[in-house]
Amino acid sequence: MTDDWPGDHRLIPAAQLMTGKHLTFPIEQDNSNICHVLARFRRRTQVVSKTEDMVDLSLRLYHHLHDHPATFAAPSATFLSIFG
């Protein structure tokens, strides 16, 4: 999946080349959501993690909570009740 860059047509066989953005939208949306949720991927020095392990663990935590929302429901409700 590429945009219409001339170099792509020279490097990728025509049978494998797909031009357009319609299939990249879900991938870009997921990347945007991850960057929004995890502050360590923002380009501010104060929140960027220095270790690869912390980035890996943060991604694992994000995906666990995203795939199993019931796991986070009770602690979230308790936390939000403080402000409600």
PDB file of N, CA and C in Angstrom:
ATOM      1  N   MET A   1       0.849  -1.165   0.000  1.00  0.00           N
ATOM      2  CA  MET A   1       0.000   0.000   0.000  1.00  0.00           C
ATOM      3  C   MET A   1       0.897   1.231   0.000  1.00  0.00           C
ATOM      4  N   THR A   2       0.850   2.021  -1.036  1.00  0.00           N
ATOM      5  CA  THR A   2       1.699   3.205  -1.142  1.00  0.00           C
ATOM      6  C   THR A   2       0.887   4.371  -1.669  1.00  0.00           C
ATOM      7  N   ASP A   3       1.477   5.565  -1.558  1.00  0.00           N
ATOM      8  CA  ASP A   3       0.906   6.679  -2.289  1.00  0.00           C
ATOM      9  C   ASP A   3       1.502   6.632  -3.696  1.00  0.00           C
ATOM     10  N   ASP A   4       1.229   7.582  -4.515  1.00  0.00           N
ATOM     11  CA  ASP A   4       1.610   7.488  -5.926  1.00  0.00           C
ATOM     12  C   ASP A   4       3.007   8.058  -6.178  1.00  0.00           C
ATOM     13  N   TRP A   5       3.993   7.583  -5.443  1.00  0.00           N
ATOM     14  CA  TRP A   5       5.371   8.023  -5.605  1.00  0.00           C
ATOM     15  C   TRP A   5       6.011   7.248  -6.752  1.00  0.00           C
ATOM     16  N   PRO A   6       6.679   7.920  -7.688  1.00  0.00           N
ATOM     17  CA  PRO A   6       7.249   7.227  -8.848  1.00  0.00           C
ATOM     18  C   PRO A   6       8.252   6.129  -8.476  1.00  0.00           C
ATOM     19  N   GLY A   7       8.985   6.292  -7.390  1.00  0.00           N
ATOM     20  CA  GLY A   7       9.965   5.288  -6.989  1.00  0.00           C
ATOM     21  C   GLY A   7       9.320   3.958  -6.630  1.00  0.00           C
ATOM     22  N   ASP A   8       8.098   3.997  -6.110  1.00  0.00           N
ATOM     23  CA  ASP A   8       7.399   2.764  -5.769  1.00  0.00           C
ATOM     24  C   ASP A   8       7.144   1.914  -7.008  1.00  0.00           C
ATOM     25  N   HIS A   9       6.822   2.556  -8.106  1.00  0.00           N
ATOM     26  CA  HIS A   9       6.523   1.829  -9.339  1.00  0.00           C
ATOM     27  C   HIS A   9       7.777   1.156  -9.902  1.00  0.00           C
ATOM     28  N   ARG A  10       8.941   1.713  -9.601  1.00  0.00           N
ATOM     29  CA  ARG A  10      10.192   1.100 -10.067  1.00  0.00           C
ATOM     30  C   ARG A  10      10.626  -0.048  -9.167  1.00  0.00           C
ATOM     31  N   LEU A  11      10.307   0.005  -7.871  1.00  0.00           N
ATOM     32  CA  LEU A  11      10.813  -0.981  -6.917  1.00  0.00           C
ATOM     33  C   LEU A  11       9.854  -2.128  -6.633  1.00  0.00           C
ATOM     34  N   ILE A  12       8.563  -1.893  -6.736  1.00  0.00           N
ATOM     35  CA  ILE A  12       7.569  -2.910  -6.375  1.00  0.00           C
ATOM     36  C   ILE A  12       6.915  -3.435  -7.655  1.00  0.00           C
ATOM     37  N   PRO A  13       6.840  -4.765  -7.816  1.00  0.00           N
ATOM     38  CA  PRO A  13       6.182  -5.321  -8.998  1.00  0.00           C
ATOM     39  C   PRO A  13       4.724  -4.849  -9.089  1.00  0.00           C
ATOM     40  N   ALA A  14       4.257  -4.620 -10.305  1.00  0.00           N
ATOM     41  CA  ALA A  14       2.918  -4.073 -10.532  1.00  0.00           C
ATOM     42  C   ALA A  14       1.819  -4.938  -9.906  1.00  0.00           C
ATOM     43  N   ALA A  15       2.018  -6.266  -9.877  1.00  0.00           N
ATOM     44  CA  ALA A  15       1.005  -7.156  -9.311  1.00  0.00           C
ATOM     45  C   ALA A  15       0.879  -6.980  -7.796  1.00  0.00           C
ATOM     46  N   GLN A  16       1.935  -6.500  -7.135  1.00  0.00           N
ATOM     47  CA  GLN A  16       1.920  -6.340  -5.680  1.00  0.00           C
ATOM     48  C   GLN A  16       1.663  -4.908  -5.245  1.00  0.00           C
ATOM     49  N   LEU A  17       1.717  -3.964  -6.152  1.00  0.00           N
ATOM     50  CA  LEU A  17       1.594  -2.556  -5.811  1.00  0.00           C
ATOM     51  C   LEU A  17       0.130  -2.144  -5.726  1.00  0.00           C
ATOM     52  N   MET A  18      -0.237  -1.568  -4.609  1.00  0.00           N
ATOM     53  CA  MET A  18      -1.574  -1.016  -4.431  1.00  0.00           C
ATOM     54  C   MET A  18      -1.403   0.453  -4.076  1.00  0.00           C
ATOM     55  N   THR A  19      -2.002   1.326  -4.849  1.00  0.00           N
ATOM     56  CA  THR A  19      -1.897   2.753  -4.600  1.00  0.00           C
ATOM     57  C   THR A  19      -3.172   3.246  -3.953  1.00  0.00           C
ATOM     58  N   GLY A  20      -3.022   3.969  -2.853  1.00  0.00           N
ATOM     59  CA  GLY A  20      -4.187   4.533  -2.186  1.00  0.00           C
ATOM     60  C   GLY A  20      -4.020   4.533  -0.687  1.00  0.00           C
ATOM     61  N   LYS A  21      -4.950   5.173  -0.023  1.00  0.00           N
ATOM     62  CA  LYS A  21      -4.884   5.301   1.427  1.00  0.00           C
ATOM     63  C   LYS A  21      -6.029   4.568   2.137  1.00  0.00           C
ATOM     64  N   HIS A  22      -6.942   3.959   1.384  1.00  0.00           N
ATOM     65  CA  HIS A  22      -8.142   3.398   2.006  1.00  0.00           C
ATOM     66  C   HIS A  22      -7.847   2.244   2.965  1.00  0.00           C
ATOM     67  N   LEU A  23      -6.781   1.494   2.776  1.00  0.00           N
ATOM     68  CA  LEU A  23      -6.472   0.402   3.693  1.00  0.00           C
ATOM     69  C   LEU A  23      -5.514   0.822   4.802  1.00  0.00           C
ATOM     70  N   THR A  24      -4.868   1.957   4.658  1.00  0.00           N
ATOM     71  CA  THR A  24      -3.935   2.391   5.694  1.00  0.00           C
ATOM     72  C   THR A  24      -4.632   3.158   6.814  1.00  0.00           C
ATOM     73  N   PHE A  25      -5.856   3.577   6.607  1.00  0.00           N
ATOM     74  CA  PHE A  25      -6.567   4.361   7.620  1.00  0.00           C
ATOM     75  C   PHE A  25      -6.680   3.652   8.963  1.00  0.00           C
ATOM     76  N   PRO A  26      -7.118   2.379   9.030  1.00  0.00           N
ATOM     77  CA  PRO A  26      -7.216   1.719  10.342  1.00  0.00           C
ATOM     78  C   PRO A  26      -5.858   1.617  11.055  1.00  0.00           C
ATOM     79  N   ILE A  27      -4.798   1.385  10.307  1.00  0.00           N
ATOM     80  CA  ILE A  27      -3.468   1.281  10.914  1.00  0.00           C
ATOM     81  C   ILE A  27      -3.049   2.624  11.479  1.00  0.00           C
ATOM     82  N   GLU A  28      -3.219   3.680  10.710  1.00  0.00           N
ATOM     83  CA  GLU A  28      -2.856   5.014  11.175  1.00  0.00           C
ATOM     84  C   GLU A  28      -3.728   5.451  12.351  1.00  0.00           C
ATOM     85  N   GLN A  29      -4.993   5.056  12.353  1.00  0.00           N
ATOM     86  CA  GLN A  29      -5.881   5.403  13.457  1.00  0.00           C
ATOM     87  C   GLN A  29      -5.431   4.714  14.739  1.00  0.00           C
ATOM     88  N   ASP A  30      -5.043   3.442  14.638  1.00  0.00           N
ATOM     89  CA  ASP A  30      -4.559   2.719  15.802  1.00  0.00           C
ATOM     90  C   ASP A  30      -3.261   3.335  16.321  1.00  0.00           C
ATOM     91  N   ASN A  31      -2.345   3.692  15.421  1.00  0.00           N
ATOM     92  CA  ASN A  31      -1.104   4.347  15.830  1.00  0.00           C
ATOM     93  C   ASN A  31      -1.397   5.672  16.524  1.00  0.00           C
ATOM     94  N   SER A  32      -2.347   6.409  15.998  1.00  0.00           N
ATOM     95  CA  SER A  32      -2.716   7.691  16.603  1.00  0.00           C
ATOM     96  C   SER A  32      -3.299   7.494  17.998  1.00  0.00           C
ATOM     97  N   ASN A  33      -4.133   6.476  18.164  1.00  0.00           N
ATOM     98  CA  ASN A  33      -4.725   6.207  19.480  1.00  0.00           C
ATOM     99  C   ASN A  33      -3.658   5.824  20.496  1.00  0.00           C
ATOM    100  N   ILE A  34      -2.706   5.001  20.075  1.00  0.00           N
ATOM    101  CA  ILE A  34      -1.632   4.600  20.981  1.00  0.00           C
ATOM    102  C   ILE A  34      -0.809   5.814  21.388  1.00  0.00           C
ATOM    103  N   CYS A  35      -0.467   6.655  20.440  1.00  0.00           N
ATOM    104  CA  CYS A  35       0.319   7.849  20.758  1.00  0.00           C
ATOM    105  C   CYS A  35      -0.458   8.811  21.647  1.00  0.00           C
ATOM    106  N   HIS A  36      -1.753   8.847  21.468  1.00  0.00           N
ATOM    107  CA  HIS A  36      -2.581   9.721  22.301  1.00  0.00           C
ATOM    108  C   HIS A  36      -2.620   9.220  23.741  1.00  0.00           C
ATOM    109  N   VAL A  37      -2.760   7.913  23.903  1.00  0.00           N
ATOM    110  CA  VAL A  37      -2.899   7.338  25.230  1.00  0.00           C
ATOM    111  C   VAL A  37      -1.566   7.299  25.968  1.00  0.00           C
ATOM    112  N   LEU A  38      -0.520   6.948  25.282  1.00  0.00           N
ATOM    113  CA  LEU A  38       0.781   6.810  25.932  1.00  0.00           C
ATOM    114  C   LEU A  38       1.597   8.084  25.764  1.00  0.00           C
ATOM    115  N   ALA A  39       1.717   8.832  26.796  1.00  0.00           N
ATOM    116  CA  ALA A  39       2.432  10.107  26.723  1.00  0.00           C
ATOM    117  C   ALA A  39       3.906   9.922  26.435  1.00  0.00           C
ATOM    118  N   ARG A  40       4.434   8.758  26.688  1.00  0.00           N
ATOM    119  CA  ARG A  40       5.869   8.562  26.473  1.00  0.00           C
ATOM    120  C   ARG A  40       6.253   8.598  24.994  1.00  0.00           C
ATOM    121  N   PHE A  41       5.286   8.573  24.089  1.00  0.00           N
ATOM    122  CA  PHE A  41       5.608   8.665  22.671  1.00  0.00           C
ATOM    123  C   PHE A  41       5.465  10.079  22.129  1.00  0.00           C
ATOM    124  N   ARG A  42       5.049  10.996  22.974  1.00  0.00           N
ATOM    125  CA  ARG A  42       4.989  12.382  22.525  1.00  0.00           C
ATOM    126  C   ARG A  42       6.395  12.943  22.503  1.00  0.00           C
ATOM    127  N   ARG A  43       6.603  13.949  21.730  1.00  0.00           N
ATOM    128  CA  ARG A  43       7.948  14.473  21.551  1.00  0.00           C
ATOM    129  C   ARG A  43       8.305  15.539  22.581  1.00  0.00           C
ATOM    130  N   ARG A  44       8.061  15.261  23.821  1.00  0.00           N
ATOM    131  CA  ARG A  44       8.497  16.144  24.891  1.00  0.00           C
ATOM    132  C   ARG A  44       9.511  15.382  25.730  1.00  0.00           C
ATOM    133  N   THR A  45      10.565  16.026  26.077  1.00  0.00           N
ATOM    134  CA  THR A  45      11.646  15.359  26.788  1.00  0.00           C
ATOM    135  C   THR A  45      11.191  14.807  28.130  1.00  0.00           C
ATOM    136  N   GLN A  46      10.274  15.473  28.801  1.00  0.00           N
ATOM    137  CA  GLN A  46       9.877  15.068  30.139  1.00  0.00           C
ATOM    138  C   GLN A  46       9.151  13.723  30.164  1.00  0.00           C
ATOM    139  N   VAL A  47       8.502  13.321  29.081  1.00  0.00           N
ATOM    140  CA  VAL A  47       7.693  12.112  29.128  1.00  0.00           C
ATOM    141  C   VAL A  47       8.240  10.974  28.274  1.00  0.00           C
ATOM    142  N   VAL A  48       9.330  11.170  27.583  1.00  0.00           N
ATOM    143  CA  VAL A  48       9.881  10.114  26.733  1.00  0.00           C
ATOM    144  C   VAL A  48      10.662   9.148  27.598  1.00  0.00           C
ATOM    145  N   SER A  49      10.341   7.880  27.501  1.00  0.00           N
ATOM    146  CA  SER A  49      11.034   6.879  28.291  1.00  0.00           C
ATOM    147  C   SER A  49      12.439   6.673  27.759  1.00  0.00           C
ATOM    148  N   LYS A  50      13.361   6.433  28.654  1.00  0.00           N
ATOM    149  CA  LYS A  50      14.750   6.214  28.269  1.00  0.00           C
ATOM    150  C   LYS A  50      15.052   4.748  28.017  1.00  0.00           C
ATOM    151  N   THR A  51      14.186   3.855  28.478  1.00  0.00           N
ATOM    152  CA  THR A  51      14.498   2.437  28.330  1.00  0.00           C
ATOM    153  C   THR A  51      13.502   1.753  27.406  1.00  0.00           C
ATOM    154  N   GLU A  52      14.013   0.817  26.651  1.00  0.00           N
ATOM    155  CA  GLU A  52      13.181   0.041  25.730  1.00  0.00           C
ATOM    156  C   GLU A  52      12.198  -0.836  26.503  1.00  0.00           C
ATOM    157  N   ASP A  53      12.598  -1.307  27.685  1.00  0.00           N
ATOM    158  CA  ASP A  53      11.716  -2.144  28.493  1.00  0.00           C
ATOM    159  C   ASP A  53      10.451  -1.406  28.916  1.00  0.00           C
ATOM    160  N   MET A  54      10.588  -0.133  29.315  1.00  0.00           N
ATOM    161  CA  MET A  54       9.417   0.628  29.745  1.00  0.00           C
ATOM    162  C   MET A  54       8.461   0.871  28.579  1.00  0.00           C
ATOM    163  N   VAL A  55       8.991   1.119  27.403  1.00  0.00           N
ATOM    164  CA  VAL A  55       8.139   1.293  26.227  1.00  0.00           C
ATOM    165  C   VAL A  55       7.410  -0.011  25.930  1.00  0.00           C
ATOM    166  N   ASP A  56       8.127  -1.134  25.981  1.00  0.00           N
ATOM    167  CA  ASP A  56       7.527  -2.444  25.736  1.00  0.00           C
ATOM    168  C   ASP A  56       6.429  -2.738  26.754  1.00  0.00           C
ATOM    169  N   LEU A  57       6.705  -2.501  28.038  1.00  0.00           N
ATOM    170  CA  LEU A  57       5.706  -2.767  29.070  1.00  0.00           C
ATOM    171  C   LEU A  57       4.492  -1.850  28.937  1.00  0.00           C
ATOM    172  N   SER A  58       4.719  -0.612  28.564  1.00  0.00           N
ATOM    173  CA  SER A  58       3.599   0.322  28.384  1.00  0.00           C
ATOM    174  C   SER A  58       2.701  -0.113  27.236  1.00  0.00           C
ATOM    175  N   LEU A  59       3.303  -0.574  26.140  1.00  0.00           N
ATOM    176  CA  LEU A  59       2.500  -1.064  25.017  1.00  0.00           C
ATOM    177  C   LEU A  59       1.725  -2.319  25.396  1.00  0.00           C
ATOM    178  N   ARG A  60       2.369  -3.204  26.149  1.00  0.00           N
ATOM    179  CA  ARG A  60       1.670  -4.416  26.592  1.00  0.00           C
ATOM    180  C   ARG A  60       0.484  -4.063  27.494  1.00  0.00           C
ATOM    181  N   LEU A  61       0.673  -3.127  28.407  1.00  0.00           N
ATOM    182  CA  LEU A  61      -0.408  -2.695  29.299  1.00  0.00           C
ATOM    183  C   LEU A  61      -1.539  -2.059  28.507  1.00  0.00           C
ATOM    184  N   TYR A  62      -1.193  -1.177  27.566  1.00  0.00           N
ATOM    185  CA  TYR A  62      -2.216  -0.535  26.740  1.00  0.00           C
ATOM    186  C   TYR A  62      -3.046  -1.575  25.993  1.00  0.00           C
ATOM    187  N   HIS A  63      -2.379  -2.532  25.343  1.00  0.00           N
ATOM    188  CA  HIS A  63      -3.110  -3.528  24.555  1.00  0.00           C
ATOM    189  C   HIS A  63      -3.927  -4.459  25.450  1.00  0.00           C
ATOM    190  N   HIS A  64      -3.430  -4.781  26.629  1.00  0.00           N
ATOM    191  CA  HIS A  64      -4.215  -5.621  27.551  1.00  0.00           C
ATOM    192  C   HIS A  64      -5.497  -4.896  27.965  1.00  0.00           C
ATOM    193  N   LEU A  65      -5.369  -3.624  28.344  1.00  0.00           N
ATOM    194  CA  LEU A  65      -6.546  -2.862  28.770  1.00  0.00           C
ATOM    195  C   LEU A  65      -7.485  -2.595  27.600  1.00  0.00           C
ATOM    196  N   HIS A  66      -6.936  -2.448  26.400  1.00  0.00           N
ATOM    197  CA  HIS A  66      -7.761  -2.216  25.210  1.00  0.00           C
ATOM    198  C   HIS A  66      -8.522  -3.487  24.829  1.00  0.00           C
ATOM    199  N   ASP A  67      -7.864  -4.645  24.931  1.00  0.00           N
ATOM    200  CA  ASP A  67      -8.488  -5.912  24.539  1.00  0.00           C
ATOM    201  C   ASP A  67      -9.406  -6.484  25.623  1.00  0.00           C
ATOM    202  N   HIS A  68      -9.192  -6.090  26.888  1.00  0.00           N
ATOM    203  CA  HIS A  68      -9.992  -6.592  28.006  1.00  0.00           C
ATOM    204  C   HIS A  68     -10.495  -5.408  28.837  1.00  0.00           C
ATOM    205  N   PRO A  69     -11.459  -4.654  28.338  1.00  0.00           N
ATOM    206  CA  PRO A  69     -11.902  -3.451  29.052  1.00  0.00           C
ATOM    207  C   PRO A  69     -12.529  -3.744  30.417  1.00  0.00           C
ATOM    208  N   ALA A  70     -13.053  -4.942  30.624  1.00  0.00           N
ATOM    209  CA  ALA A  70     -13.657  -5.270  31.922  1.00  0.00           C
ATOM    210  C   ALA A  70     -12.609  -5.288  33.032  1.00  0.00           C
ATOM    211  N   THR A  71     -11.359  -5.581  32.682  1.00  0.00           N
ATOM    212  CA  THR A  71     -10.278  -5.588  33.662  1.00  0.00           C
ATOM    213  C   THR A  71     -10.093  -4.209  34.278  1.00  0.00           C
ATOM    214  N   PHE A  72     -10.311  -3.189  33.491  1.00  0.00           N
ATOM    215  CA  PHE A  72     -10.067  -1.824  33.932  1.00  0.00           C
ATOM    216  C   PHE A  72     -11.330  -1.132  34.440  1.00  0.00           C
ATOM    217  N   ALA A  73     -12.484  -1.746  34.275  1.00  0.00           N
ATOM    218  CA  ALA A  73     -13.752  -1.089  34.599  1.00  0.00           C
ATOM    219  C   ALA A  73     -13.887  -0.770  36.088  1.00  0.00           C
ATOM    220  N   ALA A  74     -13.610  -1.726  36.964  1.00  0.00           N
ATOM    221  CA  ALA A  74     -13.781  -1.494  38.403  1.00  0.00           C
ATOM    222  C   ALA A  74     -12.811  -0.444  38.941  1.00  0.00           C
ATOM    223  N   PRO A  75     -11.494  -0.555  38.665  1.00  0.00           N
ATOM    224  CA  PRO A  75     -10.593   0.500  39.152  1.00  0.00           C
ATOM    225  C   PRO A  75     -10.922   1.869  38.561  1.00  0.00           C
ATOM    226  N   SER A  76     -11.357   1.890  37.318  1.00  0.00           N
ATOM    227  CA  SER A  76     -11.701   3.151  36.667  1.00  0.00           C
ATOM    228  C   SER A  76     -12.919   3.783  37.353  1.00  0.00           C
ATOM    229  N   ALA A  77     -13.920   2.985  37.647  1.00  0.00           N
ATOM    230  CA  ALA A  77     -15.120   3.509  38.304  1.00  0.00           C
ATOM    231  C   ALA A  77     -14.788   4.049  39.701  1.00  0.00           C
ATOM    232  N   THR A  78     -13.924   3.347  40.418  1.00  0.00           N
ATOM    233  CA  THR A  78     -13.513   3.826  41.748  1.00  0.00           C
ATOM    234  C   THR A  78     -12.795   5.152  41.637  1.00  0.00           C
ATOM    235  N   PHE A  79     -11.874   5.258  40.701  1.00  0.00           N
ATOM    236  CA  PHE A  79     -11.113   6.482  40.516  1.00  0.00           C
ATOM    237  C   PHE A  79     -12.031   7.633  40.119  1.00  0.00           C
ATOM    238  N   LEU A  80     -12.930   7.386  39.171  1.00  0.00           N
ATOM    239  CA  LEU A  80     -13.824   8.449  38.699  1.00  0.00           C
ATOM    240  C   LEU A  80     -14.837   8.867  39.761  1.00  0.00           C
ATOM    241  N   SER A  81     -15.169   7.958  40.689  1.00  0.00           N
ATOM    242  CA  SER A  81     -16.125   8.318  41.731  1.00  0.00           C
ATOM    243  C   SER A  81     -15.555   9.376  42.672  1.00  0.00           C
ATOM    244  N   ILE A  82     -14.258   9.486  42.763  1.00  0.00           N
ATOM    245  CA  ILE A  82     -13.635  10.511  43.597  1.00  0.00           C
ATOM    246  C   ILE A  82     -13.967  11.910  43.082  1.00  0.00           C
ATOM    247  N   PHE A  83     -14.062  12.039  41.758  1.00  0.00           N
ATOM    248  CA  PHE A  83     -14.282  13.341  41.147  1.00  0.00           C
ATOM    249  C   PHE A  83     -15.754  13.614  40.844  1.00  0.00           C
ATOM    250  N   GLY A  84     -16.616  12.609  41.000  1.00  0.00           N
ATOM    251  CA  GLY A  84     -18.011  12.752  40.623  1.00  0.00           C
ATOM    252  C   GLY A  84     -18.921  13.199  41.697  1.00  0.00           C
TER     253      GLY A  84
END
